[in-house]
mmCIF file of C-alpha atoms in Angstrom:
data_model
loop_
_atom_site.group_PDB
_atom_site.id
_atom_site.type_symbol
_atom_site.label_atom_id
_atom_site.label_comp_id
_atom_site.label_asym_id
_atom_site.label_seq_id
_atom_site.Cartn_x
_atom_site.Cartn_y
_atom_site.Cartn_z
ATOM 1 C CA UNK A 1 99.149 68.086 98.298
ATOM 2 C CA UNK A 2 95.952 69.319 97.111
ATOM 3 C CA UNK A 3 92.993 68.694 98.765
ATOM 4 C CA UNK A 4 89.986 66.517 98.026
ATOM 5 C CA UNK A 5 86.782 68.443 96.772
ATOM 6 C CA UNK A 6 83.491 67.799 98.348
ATOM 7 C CA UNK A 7 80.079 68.959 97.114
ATOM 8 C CA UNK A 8 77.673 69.579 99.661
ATOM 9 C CA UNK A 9 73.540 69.533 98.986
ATOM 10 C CA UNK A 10 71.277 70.279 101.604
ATOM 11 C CA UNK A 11 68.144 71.893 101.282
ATOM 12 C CA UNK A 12 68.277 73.669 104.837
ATOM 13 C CA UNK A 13 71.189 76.265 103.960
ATOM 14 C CA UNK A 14 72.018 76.455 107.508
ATOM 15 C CA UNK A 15 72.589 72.671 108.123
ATOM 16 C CA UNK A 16 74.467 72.591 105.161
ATOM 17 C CA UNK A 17 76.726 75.526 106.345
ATOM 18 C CA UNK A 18 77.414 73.324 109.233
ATOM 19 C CA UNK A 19 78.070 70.319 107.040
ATOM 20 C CA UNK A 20 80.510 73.057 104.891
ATOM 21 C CA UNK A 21 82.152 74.457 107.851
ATOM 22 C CA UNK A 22 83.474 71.123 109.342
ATOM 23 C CA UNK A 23 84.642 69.766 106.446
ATOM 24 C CA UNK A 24 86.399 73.173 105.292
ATOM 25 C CA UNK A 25 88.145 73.037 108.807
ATOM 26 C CA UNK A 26 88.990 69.697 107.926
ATOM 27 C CA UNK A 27 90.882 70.921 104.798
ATOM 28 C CA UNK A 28 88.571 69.691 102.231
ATOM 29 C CA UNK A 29 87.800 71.734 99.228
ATOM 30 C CA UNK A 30 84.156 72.828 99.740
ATOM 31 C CA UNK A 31 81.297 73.783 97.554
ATOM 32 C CA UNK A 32 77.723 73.550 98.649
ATOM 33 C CA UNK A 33 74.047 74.043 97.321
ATOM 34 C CA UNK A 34 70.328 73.493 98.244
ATOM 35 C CA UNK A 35 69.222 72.680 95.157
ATOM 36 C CA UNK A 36 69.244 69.563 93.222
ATOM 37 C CA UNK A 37 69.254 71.005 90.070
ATOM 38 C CA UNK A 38 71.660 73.120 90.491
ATOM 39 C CA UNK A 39 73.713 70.417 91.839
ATOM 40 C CA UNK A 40 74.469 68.567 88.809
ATOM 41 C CA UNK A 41 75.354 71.781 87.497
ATOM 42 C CA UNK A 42 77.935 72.223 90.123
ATOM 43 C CA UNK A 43 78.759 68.373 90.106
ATOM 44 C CA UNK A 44 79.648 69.312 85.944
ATOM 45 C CA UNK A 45 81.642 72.421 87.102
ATOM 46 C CA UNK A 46 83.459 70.981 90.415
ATOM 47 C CA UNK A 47 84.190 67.507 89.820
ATOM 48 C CA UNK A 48 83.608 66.392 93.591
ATOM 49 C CA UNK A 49 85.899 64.146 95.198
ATOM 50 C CA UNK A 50 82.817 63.117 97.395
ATOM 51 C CA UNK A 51 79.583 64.149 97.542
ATOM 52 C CA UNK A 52 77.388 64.830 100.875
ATOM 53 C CA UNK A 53 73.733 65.339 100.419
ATOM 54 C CA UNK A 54 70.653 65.555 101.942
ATOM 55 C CA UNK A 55 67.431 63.018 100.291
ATOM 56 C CA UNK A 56 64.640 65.710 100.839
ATOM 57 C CA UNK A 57 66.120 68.503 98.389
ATOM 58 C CA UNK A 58 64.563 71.231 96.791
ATOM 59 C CA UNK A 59 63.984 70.728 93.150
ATOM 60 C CA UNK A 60 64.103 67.263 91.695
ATOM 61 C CA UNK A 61 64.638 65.490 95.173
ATOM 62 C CA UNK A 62 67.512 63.817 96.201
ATOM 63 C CA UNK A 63 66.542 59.998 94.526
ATOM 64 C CA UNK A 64 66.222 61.503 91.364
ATOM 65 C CA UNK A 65 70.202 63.320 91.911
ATOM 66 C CA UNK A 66 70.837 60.194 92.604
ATOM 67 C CA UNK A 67 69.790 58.441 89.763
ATOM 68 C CA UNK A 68 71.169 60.741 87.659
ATOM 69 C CA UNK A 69 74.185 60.754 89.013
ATOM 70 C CA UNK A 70 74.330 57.012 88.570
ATOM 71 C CA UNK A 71 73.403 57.789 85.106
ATOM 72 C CA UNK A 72 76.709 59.330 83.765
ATOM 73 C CA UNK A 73 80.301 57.596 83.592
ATOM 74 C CA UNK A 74 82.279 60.409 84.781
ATOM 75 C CA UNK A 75 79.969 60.783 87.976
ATOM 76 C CA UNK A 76 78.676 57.275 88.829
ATOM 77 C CA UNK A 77 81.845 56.723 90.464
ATOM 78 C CA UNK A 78 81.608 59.609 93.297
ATOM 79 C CA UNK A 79 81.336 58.375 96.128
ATOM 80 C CA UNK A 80 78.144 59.606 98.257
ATOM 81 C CA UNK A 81 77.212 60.003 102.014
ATOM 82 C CA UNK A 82 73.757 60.740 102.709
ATOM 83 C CA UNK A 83 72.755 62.657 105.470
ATOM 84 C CA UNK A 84 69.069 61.973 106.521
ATOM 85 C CA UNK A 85 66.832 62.080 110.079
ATOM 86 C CA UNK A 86 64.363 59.938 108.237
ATOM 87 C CA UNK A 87 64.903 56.339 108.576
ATOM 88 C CA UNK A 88 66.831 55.369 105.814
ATOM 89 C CA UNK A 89 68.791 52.354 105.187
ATOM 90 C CA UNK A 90 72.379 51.845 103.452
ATOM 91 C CA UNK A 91 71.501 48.863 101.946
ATOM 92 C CA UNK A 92 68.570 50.626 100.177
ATOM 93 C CA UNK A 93 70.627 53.392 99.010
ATOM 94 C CA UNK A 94 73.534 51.125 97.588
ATOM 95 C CA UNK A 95 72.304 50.559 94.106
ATOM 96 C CA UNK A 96 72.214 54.853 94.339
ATOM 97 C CA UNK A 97 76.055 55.056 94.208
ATOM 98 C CA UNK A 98 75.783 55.902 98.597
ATOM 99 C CA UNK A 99 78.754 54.041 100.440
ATOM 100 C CA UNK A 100 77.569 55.885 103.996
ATOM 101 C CA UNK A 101 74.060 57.122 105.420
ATOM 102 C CA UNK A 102 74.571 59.392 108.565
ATOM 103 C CA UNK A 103 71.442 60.265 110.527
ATOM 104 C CA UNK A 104 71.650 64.104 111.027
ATOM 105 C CA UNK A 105 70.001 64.365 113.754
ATOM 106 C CA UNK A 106 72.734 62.504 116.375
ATOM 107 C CA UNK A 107 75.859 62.440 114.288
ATOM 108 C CA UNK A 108 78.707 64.953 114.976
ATOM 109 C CA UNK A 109 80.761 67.213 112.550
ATOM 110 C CA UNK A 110 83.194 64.713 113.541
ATOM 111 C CA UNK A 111 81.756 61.793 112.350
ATOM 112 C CA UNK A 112 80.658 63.708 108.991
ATOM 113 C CA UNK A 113 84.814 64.260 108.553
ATOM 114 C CA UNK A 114 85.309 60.405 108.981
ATOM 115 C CA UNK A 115 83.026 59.468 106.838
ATOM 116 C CA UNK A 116 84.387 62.008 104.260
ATOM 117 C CA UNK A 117 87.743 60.272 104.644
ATOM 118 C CA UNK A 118 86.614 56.442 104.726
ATOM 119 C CA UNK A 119 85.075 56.755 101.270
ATOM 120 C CA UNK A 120 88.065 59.161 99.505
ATOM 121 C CA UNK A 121 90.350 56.083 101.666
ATOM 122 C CA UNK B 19 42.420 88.079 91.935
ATOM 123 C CA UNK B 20 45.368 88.642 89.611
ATOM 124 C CA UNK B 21 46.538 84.697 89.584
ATOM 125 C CA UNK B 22 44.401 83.916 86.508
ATOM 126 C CA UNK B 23 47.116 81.983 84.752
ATOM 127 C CA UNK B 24 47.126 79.937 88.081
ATOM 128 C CA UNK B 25 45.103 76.566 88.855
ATOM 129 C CA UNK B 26 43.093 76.955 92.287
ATOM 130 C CA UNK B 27 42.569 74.047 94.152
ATOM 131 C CA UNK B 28 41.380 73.781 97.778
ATOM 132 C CA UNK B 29 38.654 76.374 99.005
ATOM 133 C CA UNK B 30 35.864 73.685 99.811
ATOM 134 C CA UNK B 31 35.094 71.815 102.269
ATOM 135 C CA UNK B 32 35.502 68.331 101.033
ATOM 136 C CA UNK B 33 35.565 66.279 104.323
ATOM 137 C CA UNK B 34 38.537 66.703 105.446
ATOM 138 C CA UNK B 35 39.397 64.629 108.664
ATOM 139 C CA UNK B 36 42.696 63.669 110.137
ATOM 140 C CA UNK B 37 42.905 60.335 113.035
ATOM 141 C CA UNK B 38 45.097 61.519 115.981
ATOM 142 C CA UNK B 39 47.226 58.161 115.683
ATOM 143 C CA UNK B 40 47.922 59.487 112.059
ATOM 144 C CA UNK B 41 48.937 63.011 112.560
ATOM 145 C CA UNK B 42 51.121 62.411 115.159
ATOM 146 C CA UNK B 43 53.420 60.467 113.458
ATOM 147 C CA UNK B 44 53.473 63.059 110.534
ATOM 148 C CA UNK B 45 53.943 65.891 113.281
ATOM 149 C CA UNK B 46 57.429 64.394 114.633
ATOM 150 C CA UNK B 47 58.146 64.124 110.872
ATOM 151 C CA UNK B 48 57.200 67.895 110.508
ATOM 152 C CA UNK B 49 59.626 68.863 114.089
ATOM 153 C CA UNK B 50 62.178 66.708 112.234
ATOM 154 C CA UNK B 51 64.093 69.406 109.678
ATOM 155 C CA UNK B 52 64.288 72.156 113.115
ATOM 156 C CA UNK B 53 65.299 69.969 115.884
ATOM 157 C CA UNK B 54 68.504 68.513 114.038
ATOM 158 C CA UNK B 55 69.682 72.104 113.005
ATOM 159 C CA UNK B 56 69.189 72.747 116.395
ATOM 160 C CA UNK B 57 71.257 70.095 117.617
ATOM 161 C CA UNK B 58 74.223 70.825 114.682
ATOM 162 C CA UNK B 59 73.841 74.430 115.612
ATOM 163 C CA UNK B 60 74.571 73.263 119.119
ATOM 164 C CA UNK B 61 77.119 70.832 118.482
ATOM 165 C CA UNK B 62 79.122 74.158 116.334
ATOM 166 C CA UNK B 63 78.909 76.153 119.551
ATOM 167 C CA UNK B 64 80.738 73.446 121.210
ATOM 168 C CA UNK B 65 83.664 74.455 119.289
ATOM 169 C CA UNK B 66 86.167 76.552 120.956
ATOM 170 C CA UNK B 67 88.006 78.553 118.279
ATOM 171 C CA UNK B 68 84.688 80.174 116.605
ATOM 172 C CA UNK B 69 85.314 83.766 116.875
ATOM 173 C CA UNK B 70 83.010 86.299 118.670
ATOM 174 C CA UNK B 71 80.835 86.872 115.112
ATOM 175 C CA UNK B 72 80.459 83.091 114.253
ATOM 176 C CA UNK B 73 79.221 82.793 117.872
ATOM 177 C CA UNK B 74 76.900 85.281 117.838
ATOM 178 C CA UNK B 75 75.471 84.473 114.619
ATOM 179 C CA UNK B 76 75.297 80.741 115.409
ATOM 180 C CA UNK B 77 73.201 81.621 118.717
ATOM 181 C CA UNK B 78 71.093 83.334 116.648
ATOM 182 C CA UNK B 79 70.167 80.861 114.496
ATOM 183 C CA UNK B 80 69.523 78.861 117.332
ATOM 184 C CA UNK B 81 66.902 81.208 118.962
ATOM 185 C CA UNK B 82 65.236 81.421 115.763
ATOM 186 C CA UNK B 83 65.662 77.958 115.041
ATOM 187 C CA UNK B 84 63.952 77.307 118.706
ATOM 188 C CA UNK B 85 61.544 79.934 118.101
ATOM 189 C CA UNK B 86 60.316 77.586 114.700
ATOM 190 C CA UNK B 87 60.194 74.396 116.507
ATOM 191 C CA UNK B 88 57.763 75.617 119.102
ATOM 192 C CA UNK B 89 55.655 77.139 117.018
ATOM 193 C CA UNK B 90 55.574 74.187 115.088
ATOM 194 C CA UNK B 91 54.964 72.124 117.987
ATOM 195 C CA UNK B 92 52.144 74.312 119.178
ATOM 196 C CA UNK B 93 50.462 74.503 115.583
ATOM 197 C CA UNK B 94 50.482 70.717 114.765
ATOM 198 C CA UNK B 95 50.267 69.755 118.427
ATOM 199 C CA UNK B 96 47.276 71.667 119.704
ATOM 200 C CA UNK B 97 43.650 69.317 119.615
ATOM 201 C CA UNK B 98 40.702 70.666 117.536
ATOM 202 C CA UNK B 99 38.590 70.170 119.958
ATOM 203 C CA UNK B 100 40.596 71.864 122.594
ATOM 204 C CA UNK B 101 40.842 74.859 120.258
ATOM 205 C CA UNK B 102 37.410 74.850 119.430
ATOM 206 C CA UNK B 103 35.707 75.148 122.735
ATOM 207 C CA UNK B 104 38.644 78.402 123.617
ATOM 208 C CA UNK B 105 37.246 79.569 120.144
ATOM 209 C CA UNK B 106 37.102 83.349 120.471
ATOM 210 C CA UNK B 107 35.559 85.203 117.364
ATOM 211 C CA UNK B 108 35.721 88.639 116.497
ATOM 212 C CA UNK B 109 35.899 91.349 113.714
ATOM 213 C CA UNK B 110 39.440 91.453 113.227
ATOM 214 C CA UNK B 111 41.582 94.053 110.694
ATOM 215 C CA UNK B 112 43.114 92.086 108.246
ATOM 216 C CA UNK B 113 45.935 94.759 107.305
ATOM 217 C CA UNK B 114 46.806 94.805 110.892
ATOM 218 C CA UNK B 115 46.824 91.001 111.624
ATOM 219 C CA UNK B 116 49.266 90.910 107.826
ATOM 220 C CA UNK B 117 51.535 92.932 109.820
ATOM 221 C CA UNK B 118 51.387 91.189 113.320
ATOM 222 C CA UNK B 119 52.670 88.298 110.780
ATOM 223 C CA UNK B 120 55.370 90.128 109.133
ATOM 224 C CA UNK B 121 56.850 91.484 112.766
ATOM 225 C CA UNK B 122 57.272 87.938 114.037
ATOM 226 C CA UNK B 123 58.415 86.608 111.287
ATOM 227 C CA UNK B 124 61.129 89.471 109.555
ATOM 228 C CA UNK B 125 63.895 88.163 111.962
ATOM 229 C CA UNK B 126 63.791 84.831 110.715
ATOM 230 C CA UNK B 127 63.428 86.196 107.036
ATOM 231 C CA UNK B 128 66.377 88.375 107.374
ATOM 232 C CA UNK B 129 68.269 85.767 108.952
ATOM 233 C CA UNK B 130 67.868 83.753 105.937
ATOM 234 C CA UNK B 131 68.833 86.520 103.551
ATOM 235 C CA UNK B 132 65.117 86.731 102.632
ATOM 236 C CA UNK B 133 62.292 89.521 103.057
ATOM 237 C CA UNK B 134 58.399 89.325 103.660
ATOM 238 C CA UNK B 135 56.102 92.285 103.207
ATOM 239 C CA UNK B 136 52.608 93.402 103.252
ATOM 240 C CA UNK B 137 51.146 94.297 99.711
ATOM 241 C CA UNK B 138 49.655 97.241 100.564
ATOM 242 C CA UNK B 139 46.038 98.481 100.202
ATOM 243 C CA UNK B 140 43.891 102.189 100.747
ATOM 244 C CA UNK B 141 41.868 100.577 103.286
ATOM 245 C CA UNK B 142 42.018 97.266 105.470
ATOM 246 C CA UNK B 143 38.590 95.280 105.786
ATOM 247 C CA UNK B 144 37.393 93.487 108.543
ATOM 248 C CA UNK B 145 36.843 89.526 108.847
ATOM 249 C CA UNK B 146 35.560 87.618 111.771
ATOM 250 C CA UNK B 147 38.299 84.984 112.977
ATOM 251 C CA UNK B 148 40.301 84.429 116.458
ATOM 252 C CA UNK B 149 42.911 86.691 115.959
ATOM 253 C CA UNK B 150 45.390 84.413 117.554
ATOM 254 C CA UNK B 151 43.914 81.329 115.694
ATOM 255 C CA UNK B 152 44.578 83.025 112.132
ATOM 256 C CA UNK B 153 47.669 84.525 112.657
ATOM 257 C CA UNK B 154 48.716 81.057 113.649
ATOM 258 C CA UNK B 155 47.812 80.009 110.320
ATOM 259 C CA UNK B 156 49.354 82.995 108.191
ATOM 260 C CA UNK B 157 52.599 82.502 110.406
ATOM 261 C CA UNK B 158 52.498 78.539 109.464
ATOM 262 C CA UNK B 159 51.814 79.886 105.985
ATOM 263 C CA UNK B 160 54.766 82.279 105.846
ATOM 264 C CA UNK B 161 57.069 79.798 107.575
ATOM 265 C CA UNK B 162 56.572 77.399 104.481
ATOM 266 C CA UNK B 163 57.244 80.490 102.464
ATOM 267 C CA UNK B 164 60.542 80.552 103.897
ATOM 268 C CA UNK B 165 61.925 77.258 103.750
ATOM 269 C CA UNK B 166 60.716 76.875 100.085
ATOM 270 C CA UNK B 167 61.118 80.051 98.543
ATOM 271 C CA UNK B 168 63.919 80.749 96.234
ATOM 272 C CA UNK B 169 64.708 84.432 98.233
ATOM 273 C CA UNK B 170 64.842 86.258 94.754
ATOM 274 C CA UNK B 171 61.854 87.780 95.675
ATOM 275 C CA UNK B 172 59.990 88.819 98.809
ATOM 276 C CA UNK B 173 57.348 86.933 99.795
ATOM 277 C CA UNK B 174 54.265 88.589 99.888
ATOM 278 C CA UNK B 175 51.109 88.838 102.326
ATOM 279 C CA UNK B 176 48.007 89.701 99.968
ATOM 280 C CA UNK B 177 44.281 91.192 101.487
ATOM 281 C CA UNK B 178 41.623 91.308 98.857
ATOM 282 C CA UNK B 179 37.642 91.563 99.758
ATOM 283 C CA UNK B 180 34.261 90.919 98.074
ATOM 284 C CA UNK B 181 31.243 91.956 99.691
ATOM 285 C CA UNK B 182 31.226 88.192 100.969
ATOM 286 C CA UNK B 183 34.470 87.013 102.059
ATOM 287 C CA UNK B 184 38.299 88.161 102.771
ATOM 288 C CA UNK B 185 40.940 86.338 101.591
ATOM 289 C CA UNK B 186 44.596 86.447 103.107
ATOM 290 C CA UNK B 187 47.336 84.787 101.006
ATOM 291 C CA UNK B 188 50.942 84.145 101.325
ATOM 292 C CA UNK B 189 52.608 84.393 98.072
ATOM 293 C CA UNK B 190 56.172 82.501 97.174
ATOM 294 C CA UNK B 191 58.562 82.057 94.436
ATOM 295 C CA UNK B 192 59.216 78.737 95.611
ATOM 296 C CA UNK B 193 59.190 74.971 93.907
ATOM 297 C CA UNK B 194 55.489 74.293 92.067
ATOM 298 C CA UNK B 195 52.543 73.239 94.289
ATOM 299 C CA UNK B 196 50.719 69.928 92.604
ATOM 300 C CA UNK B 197 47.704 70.122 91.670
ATOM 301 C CA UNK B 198 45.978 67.609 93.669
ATOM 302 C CA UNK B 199 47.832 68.689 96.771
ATOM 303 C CA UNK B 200 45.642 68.657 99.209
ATOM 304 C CA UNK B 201 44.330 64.650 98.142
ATOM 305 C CA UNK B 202 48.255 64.016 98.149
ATOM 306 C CA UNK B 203 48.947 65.649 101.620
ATOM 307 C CA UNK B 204 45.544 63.929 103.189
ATOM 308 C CA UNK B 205 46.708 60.006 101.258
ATOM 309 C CA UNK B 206 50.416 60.230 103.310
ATOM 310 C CA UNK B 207 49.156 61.222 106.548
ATOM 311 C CA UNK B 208 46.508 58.827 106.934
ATOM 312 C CA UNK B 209 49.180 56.475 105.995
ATOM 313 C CA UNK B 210 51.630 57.736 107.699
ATOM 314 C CA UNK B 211 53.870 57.791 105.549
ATOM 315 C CA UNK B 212 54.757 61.144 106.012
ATOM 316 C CA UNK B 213 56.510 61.852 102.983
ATOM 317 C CA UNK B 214 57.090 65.634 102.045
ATOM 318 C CA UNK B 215 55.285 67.682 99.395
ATOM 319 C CA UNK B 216 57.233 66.525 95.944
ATOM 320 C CA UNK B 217 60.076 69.391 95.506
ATOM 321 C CA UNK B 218 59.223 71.285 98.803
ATOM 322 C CA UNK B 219 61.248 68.892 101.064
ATOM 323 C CA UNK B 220 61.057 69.927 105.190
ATOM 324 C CA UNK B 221 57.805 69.553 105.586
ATOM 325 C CA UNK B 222 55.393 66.428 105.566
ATOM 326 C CA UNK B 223 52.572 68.441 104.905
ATOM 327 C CA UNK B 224 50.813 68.053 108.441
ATOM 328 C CA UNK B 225 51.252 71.868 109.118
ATOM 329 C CA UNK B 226 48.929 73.324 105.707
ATOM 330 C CA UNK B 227 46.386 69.892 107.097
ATOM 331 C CA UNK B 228 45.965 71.738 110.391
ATOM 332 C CA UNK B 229 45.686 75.065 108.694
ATOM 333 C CA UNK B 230 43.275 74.082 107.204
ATOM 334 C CA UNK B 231 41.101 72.217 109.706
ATOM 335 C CA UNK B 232 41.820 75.487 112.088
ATOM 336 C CA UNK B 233 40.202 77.832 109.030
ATOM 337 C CA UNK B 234 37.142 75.534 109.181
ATOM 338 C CA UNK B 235 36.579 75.191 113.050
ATOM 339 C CA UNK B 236 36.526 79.535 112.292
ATOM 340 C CA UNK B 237 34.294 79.502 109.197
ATOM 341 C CA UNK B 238 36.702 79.990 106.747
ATOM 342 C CA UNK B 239 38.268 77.571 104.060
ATOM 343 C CA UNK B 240 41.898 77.573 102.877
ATOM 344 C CA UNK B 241 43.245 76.974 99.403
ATOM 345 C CA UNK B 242 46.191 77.079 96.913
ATOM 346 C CA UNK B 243 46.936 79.208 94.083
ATOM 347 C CA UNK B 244 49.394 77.660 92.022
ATOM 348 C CA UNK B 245 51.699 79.695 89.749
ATOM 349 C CA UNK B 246 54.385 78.915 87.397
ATOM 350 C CA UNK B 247 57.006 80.316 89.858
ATOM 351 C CA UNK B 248 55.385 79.213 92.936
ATOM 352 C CA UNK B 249 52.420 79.204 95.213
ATOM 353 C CA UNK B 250 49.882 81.559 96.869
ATOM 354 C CA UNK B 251 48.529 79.738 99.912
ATOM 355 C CA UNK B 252 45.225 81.321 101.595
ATOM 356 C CA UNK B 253 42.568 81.278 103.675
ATOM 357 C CA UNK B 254 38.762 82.797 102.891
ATOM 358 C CA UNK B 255 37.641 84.434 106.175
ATOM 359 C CA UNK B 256 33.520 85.956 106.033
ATOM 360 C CA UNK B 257 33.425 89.809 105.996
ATOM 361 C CA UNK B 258 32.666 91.595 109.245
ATOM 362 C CA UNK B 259 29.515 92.691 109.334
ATOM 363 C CA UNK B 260 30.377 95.559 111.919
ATOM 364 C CA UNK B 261 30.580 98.079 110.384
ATOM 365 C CA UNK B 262 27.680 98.328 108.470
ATOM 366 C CA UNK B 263 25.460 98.301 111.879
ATOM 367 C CA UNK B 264 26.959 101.324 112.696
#
């Protein structure tokens, strides 16, 4: 069976390596970036399964991926988890397209995996 | 300077003032981005089948990582008028402080995939500063280098004298600078909002605040050059007057 893609964007390359490692060992099909411009790029060019991103990104910052994202038929249905230490609520991310916020400062690569396979569910 | 294309802002002394309420908030917000990679980075060790390399390069990250947060947490932490009263001024070589900089910070650089060097110049002037005050400042300056630059390039430390001033600047190829920076950086932390800098996301800005308010306490101002591929931060220290006696 071939495994679900997710698109990783973190602006600290060595959290997102983290966030990339467990979900590689998890079997998912991994592609990550700091960037957010370059992330719709990649979003054109991978077709993500799910999307895990950071809200303080380099570039165009992660409301406006979001919004874009939102934007576009073929993407507005990705799912996205957020990852975020700053207090950030799911219900205020909803209308973004987000269907989980993790805080990245106490979850687990665990936890990131779960959440990865609640919203491809 | 050779930034002429560039839009200066900063350099004066404009009243600057920060409540302690205020900055503390914006200071957690600023020891946010290092203390969860140091928990993930933690967490990854945890896991038993990471070979001998992964290991190794995971613990260093984490002494770097640790290395960043205290600094941090020293630089936003410490209390002006603390600092002032240990205030120790004295002429000071600016080449040689540039490369004090460059030693502690290369590991982290290289770590990253990045580099950081000294633009080099026939002879170093003198400024008057505490030494460990300003190269507190340059290292804050070369840390946001770091996290925002895009690592095509290195980033460079830049001495240049008048017969009036020295000014030490940390040149990246990062995300634009706004042009009203410093008014946008001094509006969140008084409300604490502590939002980052538009497009240069771990910071909330408190760190290049404190910079500044350190330059001051020694005489100096700090400012921002912007550029069109991305930002010379500095800081105008007053010549030595040394040599000239001798």
């Amino acid at each position: 069976m071939k495994s679900a893609k997710v698109l990783v964007i973190e602006s600290d390359p060595w959290l997102g390596e983290r966030f990339e490692y467990a979900l590689k060992k998890a079997g998912f099909g991994v592609r990550s970036t700091s960037n957010a411009y370059s992330a719709m790029d990649m979003v054109d060019e991978f077709r993500p399964d799910a999307i895990v991103m950071g809200l303080l990104l380099s570039g165009a910052g992660g409301l406006s991926l979001l919004h874009e994202l939102q934007s576009y038929t073929d993407t507005a249905g990705v799912p996205v988890i957020v990852c975020s230490a700053t207090n950030v609520m799911l219900d205020e991310l909803r209308p973004y397209g987000v269907e989980r916020v993790l805080d990245s400062g106490a979850m687990k690569p665990d936890d990131l995996v779960a959440a990865v396979r609640s919203v491809l569910a | 300077m050779g930034v002429a294309r560039g839009i200066e802002s900063g350099g004066d002394n404009d009243g600057f003032s920060m409540d302690q309420p205020d900055l503390l908030g914006a200071a957690a917000s600023e020891l946010n981005a290092p203390l969860v990679l140091l928990r993930q980075l933690s967490l990854a060790l945890a896991d038993e089948t990471l070979g001998v390399d992964e290991r190794r390069r995971l613990t260093e990250q984490l002494a770097l990582t640790s290395e960043r947060a205290l600094r941090l947490a020293r630089h936003v932490g410490s209390h002006p008028e603390d600092t002032f009263m240990r205030l120790a001024l004295e002429p000071v070589n600016a080449m040689m402080l540039c490369q004090e900089v460059i030693n502690e910070l290369q590991p982290l650089f290289a770590a990253h995939g990045q580099s950081i060097v000294v633009r080099q110049r026939a002879k170093s002037p003198l400024l008057v500063a505490d030494r460990s005050l300003l190269r507190r400042v340059l290292v804050g300056f070369g840390d946001n280098a770091l996290h925002y630059g895009s690592g095509d390039k290195p980033v460079q430390l830049i001495v240049e004298a008048n017969a009036q001033r020295v000014r030490l600047g940390v040149r990246d190829y990062g995300p634009s600078v706004p042009a009203d920076m410093w008014q946008r950086l001094e509006g969140r932390v008084s409300r604490r909002a502590a939002m980052p800098l538009p497009r240069r996301p771990q910071a909330s800005g408190v760190s290049l605040l404190k910079a500044r308010q350190l330059t001051e306490m020694m005489g100096g101002n700090v400012g921002v050059t912007r550029h069109r591929d991305g930002a010379t931060f500095f800081v105008n220290m007053q010549v030595s007057g040394q040599l000239s006696l001798l």
